[in-house]
Each structure stands twice: as C-alpha cells, then as structure tokens.
PDB file of C-alpha atoms in Angstrom:
ATOM      1  CA  UNK A 204     162.360 -88.054 163.304  1.00 59.00           C
ATOM      2  CA  UNK A 205     159.170 -86.382 162.127  1.00 64.00           C
ATOM      3  CA  UNK A 206     160.227 -83.186 163.926  1.00 68.00           C
ATOM      4  CA  UNK A 207     163.500 -83.060 162.017  1.00 66.00           C
ATOM      5  CA  UNK A 208     161.737 -83.532 158.679  1.00 66.00           C
ATOM      6  CA  UNK A 209     159.309 -80.751 159.588  1.00 72.00           C
ATOM      7  CA  UNK A 210     162.152 -78.424 160.439  1.00 70.00           C
ATOM      8  CA  UNK A 211     163.849 -79.172 157.103  1.00 74.00           C
ATOM      9  CA  UNK A 212     160.623 -78.441 155.215  1.00 73.00           C
ATOM     10  CA  UNK A 213     160.249 -75.170 157.076  1.00 72.00           C
ATOM     11  CA  UNK A 214     163.808 -74.180 156.219  1.00 72.00           C
ATOM     12  CA  UNK A 215     163.261 -75.022 152.536  1.00 72.00           C
ATOM     13  CA  UNK A 216     160.143 -72.832 152.421  1.00 75.00           C
ATOM     14  CA  UNK A 217     162.036 -69.953 154.061  1.00 75.00           C
ATOM     15  CA  UNK A 218     164.898 -70.371 151.596  1.00 71.00           C
ATOM     16  CA  UNK A 219     162.492 -70.427 148.612  1.00 71.00           C
ATOM     17  CA  UNK A 220     160.930 -67.149 149.732  1.00 72.00           C
ATOM     18  CA  UNK A 221     164.394 -65.643 150.125  1.00 69.00           C
ATOM     19  CA  UNK A 222     165.397 -66.754 146.633  1.00 65.00           C
ATOM     20  CA  UNK A 223     162.301 -65.117 145.179  1.00 68.00           C
ATOM     21  CA  UNK A 224     163.200 -61.857 146.800  1.00 64.00           C
ATOM     22  CA  UNK A 225     166.776 -62.120 145.463  1.00 64.00           C
ATOM     23  CA  UNK A 226     165.623 -63.164 141.942  1.00 60.00           C
ATOM     24  CA  UNK A 227     167.607 -66.416 142.061  1.00 56.00           C
ATOM     25  CA  UNK A 228     166.661 -69.799 140.447  1.00 56.00           C
ATOM     26  CA  UNK A 229     166.339 -73.042 142.354  1.00 54.00           C
ATOM     27  CA  UNK A 230     168.878 -74.709 140.028  1.00 55.00           C
ATOM     28  CA  UNK A 231     171.620 -72.427 141.266  1.00 53.00           C
ATOM     29  CA  UNK A 232     171.219 -73.541 144.899  1.00 52.00           C
ATOM     30  CA  UNK A 233     172.062 -77.024 146.072  1.00 55.00           C
ATOM     31  CA  UNK A 234     170.574 -77.976 149.411  1.00 53.00           C
ATOM     32  CA  UNK A 235     172.346 -80.718 151.285  1.00 53.00           C
ATOM     33  CA  UNK A 236     170.128 -82.190 154.003  1.00 52.00           C
ATOM     34  CA  UNK A 237     171.675 -82.997 157.355  1.00 52.00           C
ATOM     35  CA  UNK A 238     172.561 -86.559 158.038  1.00 49.00           C
ATOM     36  CA  UNK A 239     170.387 -88.092 160.655  1.00 45.00           C
ATOM     37  CA  UNK A 240     171.728 -90.915 162.748  1.00 45.00           C
ATOM     38  CA  UNK A 241     169.607 -93.887 162.083  1.00 48.00           C
ATOM     39  CA  UNK A 242     170.718 -95.939 165.102  1.00 53.00           C
ATOM     40  CA  UNK A 243     173.310 -96.043 167.893  1.00 52.00           C
ATOM     41  CA  UNK A 244     175.503 -99.082 168.711  1.00 62.00           C
ATOM     42  CA  UNK A 245     175.170 -99.376 172.524  1.00 62.00           C
ATOM     43  CA  UNK A 246     177.892-102.020 172.901  1.00 65.00           C
ATOM     44  CA  UNK A 247     180.518 -99.812 171.216  1.00 68.00           C
ATOM     45  CA  UNK A 248     179.646 -96.872 173.477  1.00 58.00           C
ATOM     46  CA  UNK A 249     179.933 -99.025 176.608  1.00 58.00           C
ATOM     47  CA  UNK A 250     183.291-100.418 175.431  1.00 68.00           C
ATOM     48  CA  UNK A 251     184.667 -96.933 174.843  1.00 69.00           C
ATOM     49  CA  UNK A 252     183.554 -95.840 178.320  1.00 64.00           C
ATOM     50  CA  UNK A 253     185.189 -98.873 179.953  1.00 65.00           C
ATOM     51  CA  UNK A 254     188.415 -98.236 178.031  1.00 70.00           C
ATOM     52  CA  UNK A 255     188.372 -94.564 179.184  1.00 69.00           C
ATOM     53  CA  UNK A 256     187.934 -95.650 182.848  1.00 70.00           C
ATOM     54  CA  UNK A 257     190.859 -98.085 182.540  1.00 71.00           C
ATOM     55  CA  UNK A 258     193.114 -95.327 181.180  1.00 69.00           C
ATOM     56  CA  UNK A 259     192.141 -92.993 184.034  1.00 71.00           C
ATOM     57  CA  UNK A 260     192.971 -95.691 186.603  1.00 76.00           C
ATOM     58  CA  UNK A 261     196.344 -96.297 184.912  1.00 75.00           C
ATOM     59  CA  UNK A 262     197.160 -92.598 184.973  1.00 72.00           C
ATOM     60  CA  UNK A 263     196.221 -92.334 188.658  1.00 76.00           C
ATOM     61  CA  UNK A 264     198.310 -95.388 189.525  1.00 78.00           C
ATOM     62  CA  UNK A 265     201.325 -93.977 187.632  1.00 77.00           C
ATOM     63  CA  UNK A 266     200.958 -90.632 189.458  1.00 77.00           C
ATOM     64  CA  UNK A 267     200.871 -92.399 192.860  1.00 74.00           C
ATOM     65  CA  UNK A 268     203.957 -94.451 191.991  1.00 78.00           C
ATOM     66  CA  UNK A 269     205.826 -91.314 190.861  1.00 79.00           C
ATOM     67  CA  UNK A 270     204.925 -89.523 194.108  1.00 78.00           C
ATOM     68  CA  UNK A 271     206.116 -92.519 196.169  1.00 76.00           C
ATOM     69  CA  UNK A 272     209.416 -92.636 194.278  1.00 80.00           C
ATOM     70  CA  UNK A 273     209.983 -88.903 194.869  1.00 76.00           C
ATOM     71  CA  UNK A 274     209.233 -89.296 198.590  1.00 75.00           C
ATOM     72  CA  UNK A 275     211.676 -92.218 198.825  1.00 72.00           C
ATOM     73  CA  UNK A 276     214.377 -90.151 197.092  1.00 72.00           C
ATOM     74  CA  UNK A 277     213.913 -87.304 199.585  1.00 73.00           C
ATOM     75  CA  UNK A 278     214.164 -89.742 202.514  1.00 69.00           C
ATOM     76  CA  UNK A 279     217.383 -91.240 201.070  1.00 67.00           C
ATOM     77  CA  UNK A 280     218.935 -87.790 200.743  1.00 65.00           C
ATOM     78  CA  UNK A 281     218.023 -86.963 204.341  1.00 62.00           C
ATOM     79  CA  UNK A 282     219.630 -90.217 205.502  1.00 59.00           C
ATOM     80  CA  UNK A 283     222.850 -89.491 203.600  1.00 53.00           C
ATOM     81  CA  UNK A 284     222.097 -91.819 200.612  1.00 49.00           C
ATOM     82  CA  UNK A 285     223.020 -90.178 197.329  1.00 53.00           C
ATOM     83  CA  UNK A 286     220.473 -90.449 194.542  1.00 52.00           C
ATOM     84  CA  UNK A 287     222.120 -91.688 191.287  1.00 53.00           C
ATOM     85  CA  UNK A 288     219.982 -89.259 189.297  1.00 52.00           C
ATOM     86  CA  UNK A 289     221.463 -86.333 191.256  1.00 53.00           C
ATOM     87  CA  UNK A 290     224.982 -87.423 190.178  1.00 51.00           C
ATOM     88  CA  UNK A 291     223.928 -87.377 186.534  1.00 51.00           C
ATOM     89  CA  UNK A 292     222.140 -84.031 186.796  1.00 53.00           C
ATOM     90  CA  UNK A 293     225.073 -82.391 188.658  1.00 53.00           C
ATOM     91  CA  UNK A 294     224.978 -79.940 191.635  1.00 53.00           C
ATOM     92  CA  UNK A 295     222.173 -77.464 191.879  1.00 53.00           C
ATOM     93  CA  UNK A 296     223.045 -73.876 191.111  1.00 53.00           C
ATOM     94  CA  UNK A 297     223.245 -71.670 194.201  1.00 55.00           C
ATOM     95  CA  UNK A 298     220.839 -68.726 194.281  1.00 53.00           C
ATOM     96  CA  UNK A 299     222.415 -65.361 193.606  1.00 57.00           C
ATOM     97  CA  UNK A 300     222.712 -63.130 196.714  1.00 55.00           C
ATOM     98  CA  UNK A 301     220.308 -60.280 196.996  1.00 56.00           C
ATOM     99  CA  UNK A 302     221.820 -56.871 196.389  1.00 54.00           C
ATOM    100  CA  UNK A 303     220.525 -54.071 198.545  1.00 55.00           C
ATOM    101  CA  UNK A 304     219.399 -51.097 196.538  1.00 58.00           C
ATOM    102  CA  UNK A 305     221.258 -47.893 197.244  1.00 57.00           C
ATOM    103  CA  UNK A 306     219.087 -45.019 198.392  1.00 58.00           C
ATOM    104  CA  UNK A 307     218.517 -42.427 195.721  1.00 58.00           C
ATOM    105  CA  UNK A 308     220.043 -39.043 196.421  1.00 58.00           C
ATOM    106  CA  UNK A 309     217.617 -36.187 196.411  1.00 58.00           C
ATOM    107  CA  UNK A 310     218.788 -33.310 194.268  1.00 56.00           C
ATOM    108  CA  UNK A 311     218.613 -29.961 196.060  1.00 54.00           C
ATOM    109  CA  UNK A 312     216.118 -27.463 194.797  1.00 55.00           C
ATOM    110  CA  UNK A 313     217.474 -24.549 192.852  1.00 52.00           C
ATOM    111  CA  UNK A 314     217.655 -21.321 194.792  1.00 49.00           C
ATOM    112  CA  UNK A 315     217.220 -23.051 198.180  1.00 48.00           C
ATOM    113  CA  UNK A 316     220.648 -22.027 199.493  1.00 48.00           C
ATOM    114  CA  UNK A 317     221.355 -18.365 200.008  1.00 50.00           C
ATOM    115  CA  UNK A 318     224.654 -16.682 199.238  1.00 48.00           C
ATOM    116  CA  UNK A 319     227.197 -16.779 202.108  1.00 48.00           C
ATOM    117  CA  UNK A 320     225.580 -19.778 203.778  1.00 49.00           C
ATOM    118  CA  UNK A 321     227.639 -22.966 204.158  1.00 49.00           C
ATOM    119  CA  UNK A 322     226.281 -26.210 202.834  1.00 49.00           C
ATOM    120  CA  UNK A 323     225.071 -28.511 205.585  1.00 47.00           C
ATOM    121  CA  UNK A 324     227.296 -31.498 206.149  1.00 49.00           C
ATOM    122  CA  UNK A 325     225.865 -34.901 205.476  1.00 51.00           C
ATOM    123  CA  UNK A 326     224.894 -36.808 208.561  1.00 49.00           C
ATOM    124  CA  UNK A 327     226.554 -40.195 209.133  1.00 48.00           C
ATOM    125  CA  UNK A 328     223.139 -41.850 209.176  1.00 47.00           C
ATOM    126  CA  UNK A 329     222.376 -40.593 205.639  1.00 48.00           C
ATOM    127  CA  UNK A 330     225.707 -41.529 204.035  1.00 47.00           C
ATOM    128  CA  UNK A 331     226.212 -44.874 205.742  1.00 46.00           C
ATOM    129  CA  UNK A 332     225.346 -47.899 203.673  1.00 47.00           C
ATOM    130  CA  UNK A 333     222.653 -50.228 204.888  1.00 49.00           C
ATOM    131  CA  UNK A 334     223.922 -53.557 206.269  1.00 48.00           C
ATOM    132  CA  UNK A 335     223.422 -56.560 204.041  1.00 46.00           C
ATOM    133  CA  UNK A 336     220.290 -58.594 204.706  1.00 46.00           C
ATOM    134  CA  UNK A 337     220.597 -61.930 206.463  1.00 45.00           C
ATOM    135  CA  UNK A 338     220.884 -64.944 204.184  1.00 45.00           C
ATOM    136  CA  UNK A 339     218.418 -67.825 204.081  1.00 46.00           C
ATOM    137  CA  UNK A 340     220.810 -70.030 206.111  1.00 47.00           C
ATOM    138  CA  UNK A 341     220.436 -67.665 209.091  1.00 50.00           C
ATOM    139  CA  UNK A 342     223.828 -65.941 208.817  1.00 52.00           C
ATOM    140  CA  UNK A 343     224.054 -62.557 210.529  1.00 50.00           C
ATOM    141  CA  UNK A 344     224.392 -59.499 208.256  1.00 51.00           C
ATOM    142  CA  UNK A 345     227.884 -58.145 207.710  1.00 54.00           C
ATOM    143  CA  UNK A 346     228.659 -54.913 209.538  1.00 55.00           C
ATOM    144  CA  UNK A 347     230.614 -52.048 208.085  1.00 56.00           C
ATOM    145  CA  UNK A 348     234.407 -52.451 208.417  1.00 58.00           C
ATOM    146  CA  UNK A 349     234.840 -48.734 208.951  1.00 57.00           C
ATOM    147  CA  UNK A 350     232.635 -48.841 212.053  1.00 55.00           C
ATOM    148  CA  UNK A 351     234.644 -51.767 213.461  1.00 62.00           C
ATOM    149  CA  UNK A 352     238.063 -50.206 212.754  1.00 67.00           C
ATOM    150  CA  UNK A 353     237.219 -46.772 214.207  1.00 67.00           C
ATOM    151  CA  UNK A 354     238.567 -46.721 217.811  1.00 70.00           C
ATOM    152  CA  UNK A 355     236.490 -45.062 220.466  1.00 73.00           C
ATOM    153  CA  UNK A 356     238.225 -42.164 222.192  1.00 72.00           C
ATOM    154  CA  UNK A 357     238.392 -42.473 225.988  1.00 72.00           C
ATOM    155  CA  UNK A 358     236.586 -39.842 227.944  1.00 73.00           C
ATOM    156  CA  UNK A 359     238.973 -37.064 228.907  1.00 77.00           C
ATOM    157  CA  UNK A 360     239.103 -36.202 232.569  1.00 73.00           C
ATOM    158  CA  UNK A 361     239.404 -32.581 233.652  1.00 79.00           C
ATOM    159  CA  UNK A 362     242.909 -31.518 234.626  1.00 81.00           C
ATOM    160  CA  UNK A 363     243.484 -30.917 238.310  1.00 80.00           C
ATOM    161  CA  UNK A 364     245.424 -27.973 239.677  1.00 81.00           C
ATOM    162  CA  UNK A 365     247.220 -27.998 243.047  1.00 83.00           C
ATOM    163  CA  UNK A 366     248.445 -25.146 245.173  1.00 80.00           C
ATOM    164  CA  UNK A 367     251.600 -27.025 246.281  1.00 84.00           C
ATOM    165  CA  UNK A 368     253.443 -30.359 246.072  1.00 87.00           C
ATOM    166  CA  UNK A 369     252.027 -31.589 249.386  1.00 85.00           C
ATOM    167  CA  UNK A 370     248.429 -31.251 248.166  1.00 88.00           C
ATOM    168  CA  UNK A 371     249.311 -33.078 244.937  1.00 90.00           C
ATOM    169  CA  UNK A 372     251.002 -35.969 246.765  1.00 91.00           C
ATOM    170  CA  UNK A 373     248.078 -36.433 249.183  1.00 88.00           C
ATOM    171  CA  UNK A 374     245.604 -36.481 246.279  1.00 90.00           C
ATOM    172  CA  UNK A 375     247.602 -39.105 244.369  1.00 88.00           C
ATOM    173  CA  UNK A 376     248.167 -41.284 247.424  1.00 88.00           C
ATOM    174  CA  UNK A 377     244.592 -41.172 248.692  1.00 89.00           C
ATOM    175  CA  UNK A 378     243.998 -43.630 251.543  1.00 87.00           C
ATOM    176  CA  UNK A 379     247.522 -45.033 251.146  1.00 86.00           C
ATOM    177  CA  UNK A 380     248.908 -41.827 252.650  1.00 89.00           C
ATOM    178  CA  UNK A 381     248.078 -43.157 256.138  1.00 87.00           C
ATOM    179  CA  UNK A 382     250.143 -46.285 255.485  1.00 89.00           C
ATOM    180  CA  UNK A 383     253.214 -44.590 253.997  1.00 91.00           C
ATOM    181  CA  UNK A 384     253.342 -41.792 256.550  1.00 92.00           C
ATOM    182  CA  UNK A 385     254.829 -44.475 258.830  1.00 92.00           C
ATOM    183  CA  UNK A 386     258.547 -43.926 258.316  1.00 94.00           C
ATOM    184  CA  UNK A 387     260.097 -46.053 261.108  1.00 94.00           C
ATOM    185  CA  UNK A 388     259.170 -49.256 262.917  1.00 93.00           C
ATOM    186  CA  UNK A 389     258.262 -47.401 266.129  1.00 92.00           C
ATOM    187  CA  UNK A 390     255.840 -45.122 264.220  1.00 90.00           C
ATOM    188  CA  UNK A 391     253.405 -48.024 263.796  1.00 86.00           C
ATOM    189  CA  UNK A 392     252.227 -47.497 267.384  1.00 87.00           C
ATOM    190  CA  UNK A 393     251.441 -43.803 266.870  1.00 89.00           C
ATOM    191  CA  UNK A 394     248.162 -42.229 265.741  1.00 91.00           C
ATOM    192  CA  UNK A 395     247.933 -42.358 261.958  1.00 89.00           C
ATOM    193  CA  UNK A 396     246.257 -38.973 261.571  1.00 91.00           C
ATOM    194  CA  UNK A 397     249.054 -37.383 263.633  1.00 93.00           C
ATOM    195  CA  UNK A 398     251.674 -39.132 261.488  1.00 92.00           C
ATOM    196  CA  UNK A 399     250.095 -37.718 258.315  1.00 93.00           C
ATOM    197  CA  UNK A 400     250.100 -34.214 259.791  1.00 94.00           C
ATOM    198  CA  UNK A 401     253.784 -34.522 260.724  1.00 94.00           C
ATOM    199  CA  UNK A 402     254.620 -35.889 257.268  1.00 93.00           C
ATOM    200  CA  UNK A 403     252.858 -32.983 255.522  1.00 93.00           C
ATOM    201  CA  UNK A 404     254.442 -30.417 257.827  1.00 94.00           C
ATOM    202  CA  UNK A 405     257.928 -31.866 257.184  1.00 93.00           C
ATOM    203  CA  UNK A 406     257.365 -31.796 253.438  1.00 93.00           C
ATOM    204  CA  UNK A 407     256.026 -28.219 253.473  1.00 93.00           C
ATOM    205  CA  UNK A 408     259.138 -27.064 255.359  1.00 93.00           C
ATOM    206  CA  UNK A 409     261.426 -28.316 252.583  1.00 93.00           C
ATOM    207  CA  UNK A 410     262.270 -26.638 249.283  1.00 93.00           C
ATOM    208  CA  UNK A 411     260.500 -27.416 246.020  1.00 94.00           C
ATOM    209  CA  UNK A 412     263.354 -29.585 244.685  1.00 95.00           C
ATOM    210  CA  UNK A 413     263.432 -31.578 247.901  1.00 95.00           C
ATOM    211  CA  UNK A 414     259.599 -31.900 247.838  1.00 94.00           C
ATOM    212  CA  UNK A 415     259.857 -33.389 244.359  1.00 95.00           C
ATOM    213  CA  UNK A 416     262.288 -36.090 245.612  1.00 96.00           C
ATOM    214  CA  UNK A 417     260.083 -36.875 248.630  1.00 95.00           C
ATOM    215  CA  UNK A 418     257.229 -37.412 246.162  1.00 95.00           C
ATOM    216  CA  UNK A 419     259.479 -39.639 243.982  1.00 96.00           C
ATOM    217  CA  UNK A 420     260.335 -41.926 246.910  1.00 96.00           C
ATOM    218  CA  UNK A 421     256.772 -42.077 248.334  1.00 94.00           C
ATOM    219  CA  UNK A 422     254.984 -42.778 245.017  1.00 94.00           C
ATOM    220  CA  UNK A 423     257.484 -45.496 244.019  1.00 95.00           C
ATOM    221  CA  UNK A 424     257.399 -47.296 247.388  1.00 95.00           C
ATOM    222  CA  UNK A 425     253.564 -47.207 247.447  1.00 93.00           C
ATOM    223  CA  UNK A 426     253.272 -48.521 243.863  1.00 93.00           C
ATOM    224  CA  UNK A 427     251.731 -45.342 242.445  1.00 92.00           C
ATOM    225  CA  UNK A 428     254.763 -45.014 240.159  1.00 93.00           C
ATOM    226  CA  UNK A 429     256.492 -47.924 238.404  1.00 93.00           C
ATOM    227  CA  UNK A 430     259.898 -46.210 238.071  1.00 94.00           C
ATOM    228  CA  UNK A 431     262.090 -44.369 240.557  1.00 96.00           C
ATOM    229  CA  UNK A 432     264.011 -41.230 239.619  1.00 96.00           C
ATOM    230  CA  UNK A 433     267.507 -42.249 238.438  1.00 95.00           C
ATOM    231  CA  UNK A 434     269.380 -39.948 240.903  1.00 96.00           C
ATOM    232  CA  UNK A 435     267.252 -41.189 243.824  1.00 97.00           C
ATOM    233  CA  UNK A 436     267.834 -44.815 242.791  1.00 96.00           C
ATOM    234  CA  UNK A 437     271.614 -44.201 242.509  1.00 96.00           C
ATOM    235  CA  UNK A 438     271.737 -42.662 246.007  1.00 96.00           C
ATOM    236  CA  UNK A 439     269.946 -45.667 247.548  1.00 96.00           C
ATOM    237  CA  UNK A 440     272.295 -48.104 245.771  1.00 96.00           C
ATOM    238  CA  UNK A 441     275.403 -46.235 247.007  1.00 95.00           C
ATOM    239  CA  UNK A 442     274.034 -46.125 250.547  1.00 95.00           C
ATOM    240  CA  UNK A 443     273.219 -49.843 250.736  1.00 95.00           C
ATOM    241  CA  UNK A 444     276.138 -51.298 248.723  1.00 94.00           C
ATOM    242  CA  UNK A 445     278.910 -49.138 250.249  1.00 93.00           C
ATOM    243  CA  UNK A 446     277.259 -48.806 253.656  1.00 93.00           C
ATOM    244  CA  UNK A 447     277.302 -45.000 253.665  1.00 94.00           C
ATOM    245  CA  UNK A 448     277.045 -41.803 251.607  1.00 95.00           C
ATOM    246  CA  UNK A 449     279.830 -39.242 251.716  1.00 93.00           C
ATOM    247  CA  UNK A 450     279.138 -35.738 250.467  1.00 89.00           C
ATOM    248  CA  UNK A 451     281.337 -33.116 248.868  1.00 86.00           C
ATOM    249  CA  UNK A 452     283.226 -33.085 245.598  1.00 86.00           C
ATOM    250  CA  UNK A 453     285.197 -36.158 246.688  1.00 89.00           C
ATOM    251  CA  UNK A 454     282.156 -38.032 248.027  1.00 93.00           C
ATOM    252  CA  UNK A 455     281.071 -41.415 246.662  1.00 94.00           C
ATOM    253  CA  UNK A 456     277.623 -40.224 245.504  1.00 94.00           C
ATOM    254  CA  UNK A 457     279.077 -37.197 243.729  1.00 94.00           C
ATOM    255  CA  UNK A 458     281.601 -39.431 241.939  1.00 94.00           C
ATOM    256  CA  UNK A 459     278.799 -41.676 240.678  1.00 94.00           C
ATOM    257  CA  UNK A 460     276.695 -38.769 239.419  1.00 95.00           C
ATOM    258  CA  UNK A 461     279.675 -37.116 237.699  1.00 94.00           C
ATOM    259  CA  UNK A 462     279.677 -40.002 235.182  1.00 94.00           C
ATOM    260  CA  UNK A 463     276.345 -38.752 233.748  1.00 93.00           C
ATOM    261  CA  UNK A 464     275.978 -35.099 234.779  1.00 95.00           C
ATOM    262  CA  UNK A 465     278.009 -31.926 235.020  1.00 94.00           C
ATOM    263  CA  UNK A 466     279.703 -30.898 238.263  1.00 93.00           C
ATOM    264  CA  UNK A 467     277.055 -28.328 239.179  1.00 94.00           C
ATOM    265  CA  UNK A 468     274.128 -30.629 238.316  1.00 94.00           C
ATOM    266  CA  UNK A 469     275.635 -33.592 240.178  1.00 94.00           C
ATOM    267  CA  UNK A 470     276.260 -31.464 243.275  1.00 93.00           C
ATOM    268  CA  UNK A 471     272.746 -29.925 243.305  1.00 95.00           C
ATOM    269  CA  UNK A 472     270.814 -33.131 242.586  1.00 95.00           C
ATOM    270  CA  UNK A 473     272.917 -35.198 245.002  1.00 94.00           C
ATOM    271  CA  UNK A 474     272.467 -32.646 247.795  1.00 94.00           C
ATOM    272  CA  UNK A 475     268.662 -32.394 247.340  1.00 96.00           C
ATOM    273  CA  UNK A 476     268.346 -36.199 247.274  1.00 96.00           C
ATOM    274  CA  UNK A 477     270.258 -36.586 250.565  1.00 95.00           C
ATOM    275  CA  UNK A 478     268.044 -33.961 252.232  1.00 95.00           C
ATOM    276  CA  UNK A 479     264.910 -35.831 251.065  1.00 96.00           C
ATOM    277  CA  UNK A 480     266.334 -39.068 252.520  1.00 96.00           C
ATOM    278  CA  UNK A 481     266.868 -37.268 255.828  1.00 95.00           C
ATOM    279  CA  UNK A 482     263.239 -36.009 255.868  1.00 95.00           C
ATOM    280  CA  UNK A 483     262.010 -39.572 255.243  1.00 96.00           C
ATOM    281  CA  UNK A 484     264.312 -40.905 258.041  1.00 95.00           C
ATOM    282  CA  UNK A 485     266.170 -43.184 255.623  1.00 96.00           C
ATOM    283  CA  UNK A 486     269.631 -42.079 256.830  1.00 96.00           C
ATOM    284  CA  UNK A 487     271.219 -41.204 260.155  1.00 95.00           C
ATOM    285  CA  UNK A 488     274.513 -39.462 260.950  1.00 91.00           C
ATOM    286  CA  UNK A 489     275.928 -36.028 260.516  1.00 82.00           C
ATOM    287  CA  UNK A 490     276.881 -33.687 257.684  1.00 78.00           C
ATOM    288  CA  UNK A 491     279.261 -35.264 255.201  1.00 84.00           C
ATOM    289  CA  UNK A 492     278.808 -38.854 256.407  1.00 92.00           C
ATOM    290  CA  UNK A 493     275.361 -40.546 256.293  1.00 95.00           C
ATOM    291  CA  UNK A 494     274.621 -44.121 257.345  1.00 95.00           C
ATOM    292  CA  UNK A 495     271.543 -46.332 256.590  1.00 95.00           C
ATOM    293  CA  UNK A 496     268.805 -46.137 259.257  1.00 96.00           C
ATOM    294  CA  UNK A 497     268.163 -49.782 260.324  1.00 95.00           C
ATOM    295  CA  UNK A 498     264.587 -48.864 261.409  1.00 95.00           C
ATOM    296  CA  UNK A 499     263.636 -47.168 258.115  1.00 96.00           C
ATOM    297  CA  UNK A 500     260.629 -48.867 256.505  1.00 95.00           C
ATOM    298  CA  UNK A 501     261.243 -47.007 253.240  1.00 96.00           C
ATOM    299  CA  UNK A 502     264.813 -48.301 253.051  1.00 96.00           C
ATOM    300  CA  UNK A 503     263.693 -51.890 253.656  1.00 95.00           C
ATOM    301  CA  UNK A 504     261.120 -51.621 250.881  1.00 95.00           C
ATOM    302  CA  UNK A 505     263.539 -49.968 248.421  1.00 96.00           C
ATOM    303  CA  UNK A 506     266.183 -52.640 248.931  1.00 94.00           C
ATOM    304  CA  UNK A 507     263.667 -55.307 247.948  1.00 95.00           C
ATOM    305  CA  UNK A 508     262.129 -53.400 245.009  1.00 95.00           C
ATOM    306  CA  UNK A 509     265.507 -52.399 243.505  1.00 95.00           C
ATOM    307  CA  UNK A 510     267.062 -55.848 244.164  1.00 93.00           C
ATOM    308  CA  UNK A 511     270.088 -54.342 245.931  1.00 91.00           C
ATOM    309  CA  UNK A 512     272.528 -56.854 247.504  1.00 87.00           C
ATOM    310  CA  UNK A 513     273.858 -56.515 251.048  1.00 80.00           C
ATOM    311  CA  UNK A 514     276.908 -54.334 251.678  1.00 73.00           C
ATOM    312  CA  UNK A 515     280.286 -56.086 251.347  1.00 65.00           C
TER     313      UNK A 515
END
C-alpha cells in the first residue's frame, strides 16, 4: 500500500514538472487517482472457481454423450437400422466425378517447317484421350470405344506358287495324301509310298481339265473341301442311281448336263469327268458304257457324303 502511494506521489511530481515546462496551471488538470482494492472476498472467489469446475465437467459429460450417440448411430447404419434423423435430412449428395484435364496442345514455332516439307502426322499416342480414372468404389476405368470396335486384321500369309496341279494337290493334302492314294480295297495291302507315286504319275499323265476334276474328288472325299463340283456330283448321282453312265449325245449324263449347260460345254465337262473317274478307279467297263466299281473306296465314301440312295 505504501509503495502505491509512493508511486502516485512520484507521478504527481513528474506531472508538475511537465506542466511547468508547458506553462499550464494546476487547475486545468484533474488527476484521478487509481482505485486500490481494499480487500478481497475469499469465499466469493472460491465459489466462482467451484462453479467454473462444475460447468467444465458438464461440458465434458455432454461431449462424451454426444460421441456415444454418434457411435451408436454408425453401428445402427452398419447393421441395417435406419436412423430417423437421416430420413429427415434426406439422402446425401453424391460427389461429382472427376474430369480428366485434356492435354494442352503445343503451338508449333513459326518458321520451323520448311517449304515443300509435309507436316508430320499426329501419333495415335498423342491424340488418344487418357482413360478415365478409377472411381472411389473400385470400378475399373472406361476404355475407349474406338479401340474396342476396331477389328484386328489377321496376318496375311504369303501366296504359294505351284509348277503343276499335282504339286498343289500334294501340298494341300499333306499327310492325308497317303490315306487317299488308296483307291481300291486291295490297295490297302500295298506300300503307301508306292501308292502315292502311282497316284501322282497317273495324275501327271492326264490333261489339265482332268487333273482339276481329280483334285475336286480327292479334296472333297478327304474333307479339305466342303463342296463338290456340281458336274462331278451329277456324274456320281447318275452312276449310282441309274447303275451306269452312258456317253455320247444320247447318253444319260449328257442329258442331265444339257439342262444347265450348252451342248459343247456339257459334252466337254461330262467327258473330262468320266476320265477322272476312270483314273480314280471309280468306274469299270468300256467306252460308252461305264459301271460302278464295287471295290472303289472313293465311290463308297461319295455315296455316304452325298446321301445317294441305292439304284432301283
């Protein structure tokens, strides 16, 4: 208390000296001394502190209860129990999908391209859009539809060239040539390599048109071709349904072919087909009257594949 009074006296002396320097009177200045607390009520202070502690405990208790209620609400939602407050608030807004930024195009520098030079084409990697980023649920990014719709071209194989029809047929048949060089039942006991040599020699001795028909019969019977030449198929049907083939302008095969072709075409194609059937040992007989060979393996197979009924 004495210290405060001393400080006030010191301040008054300093103020008086300042007023003298400023030529001011004491009446113009009113000095209000600071209020000094005479005494402190200890009971009131303790009461206020206790009330403050009680409020803090109430706030902490309310915070704990709020946290427990929130935890219980989360557990109810996980168990399939709907919180009534969520019905009042309505569904939560879904987050907007992220949009991938398009890459900025770099403008070409002036004077970079010379006259007469073609502009470089854009690479697919530069012009293609980036795939969309995966969503938070773990969905895979969508791929470009253009990439999915573009079919891939099969690799082209180099074209083969053959010196003759025999070489072409042996290449197409492959290992099956040994099997289909057996023309009759008795040939099964012969050496296969010798049968293939005889088959090739017989085919080479024939004309080109006849070689074509030998290839038609062999590829169809072996399964290399799914359709038999129409003239060859007609000749087999006449042979098996009527029991024979008669040649000439009044022959049964010529009469059938005349329904689709001219006289010259029917005669030429019918004659070449009969010669091919002779080379393959499908027919027996003499000129002008050919009968089915009962030992022909080709004829047995063709009857089954073409669904030809027995002769009447």
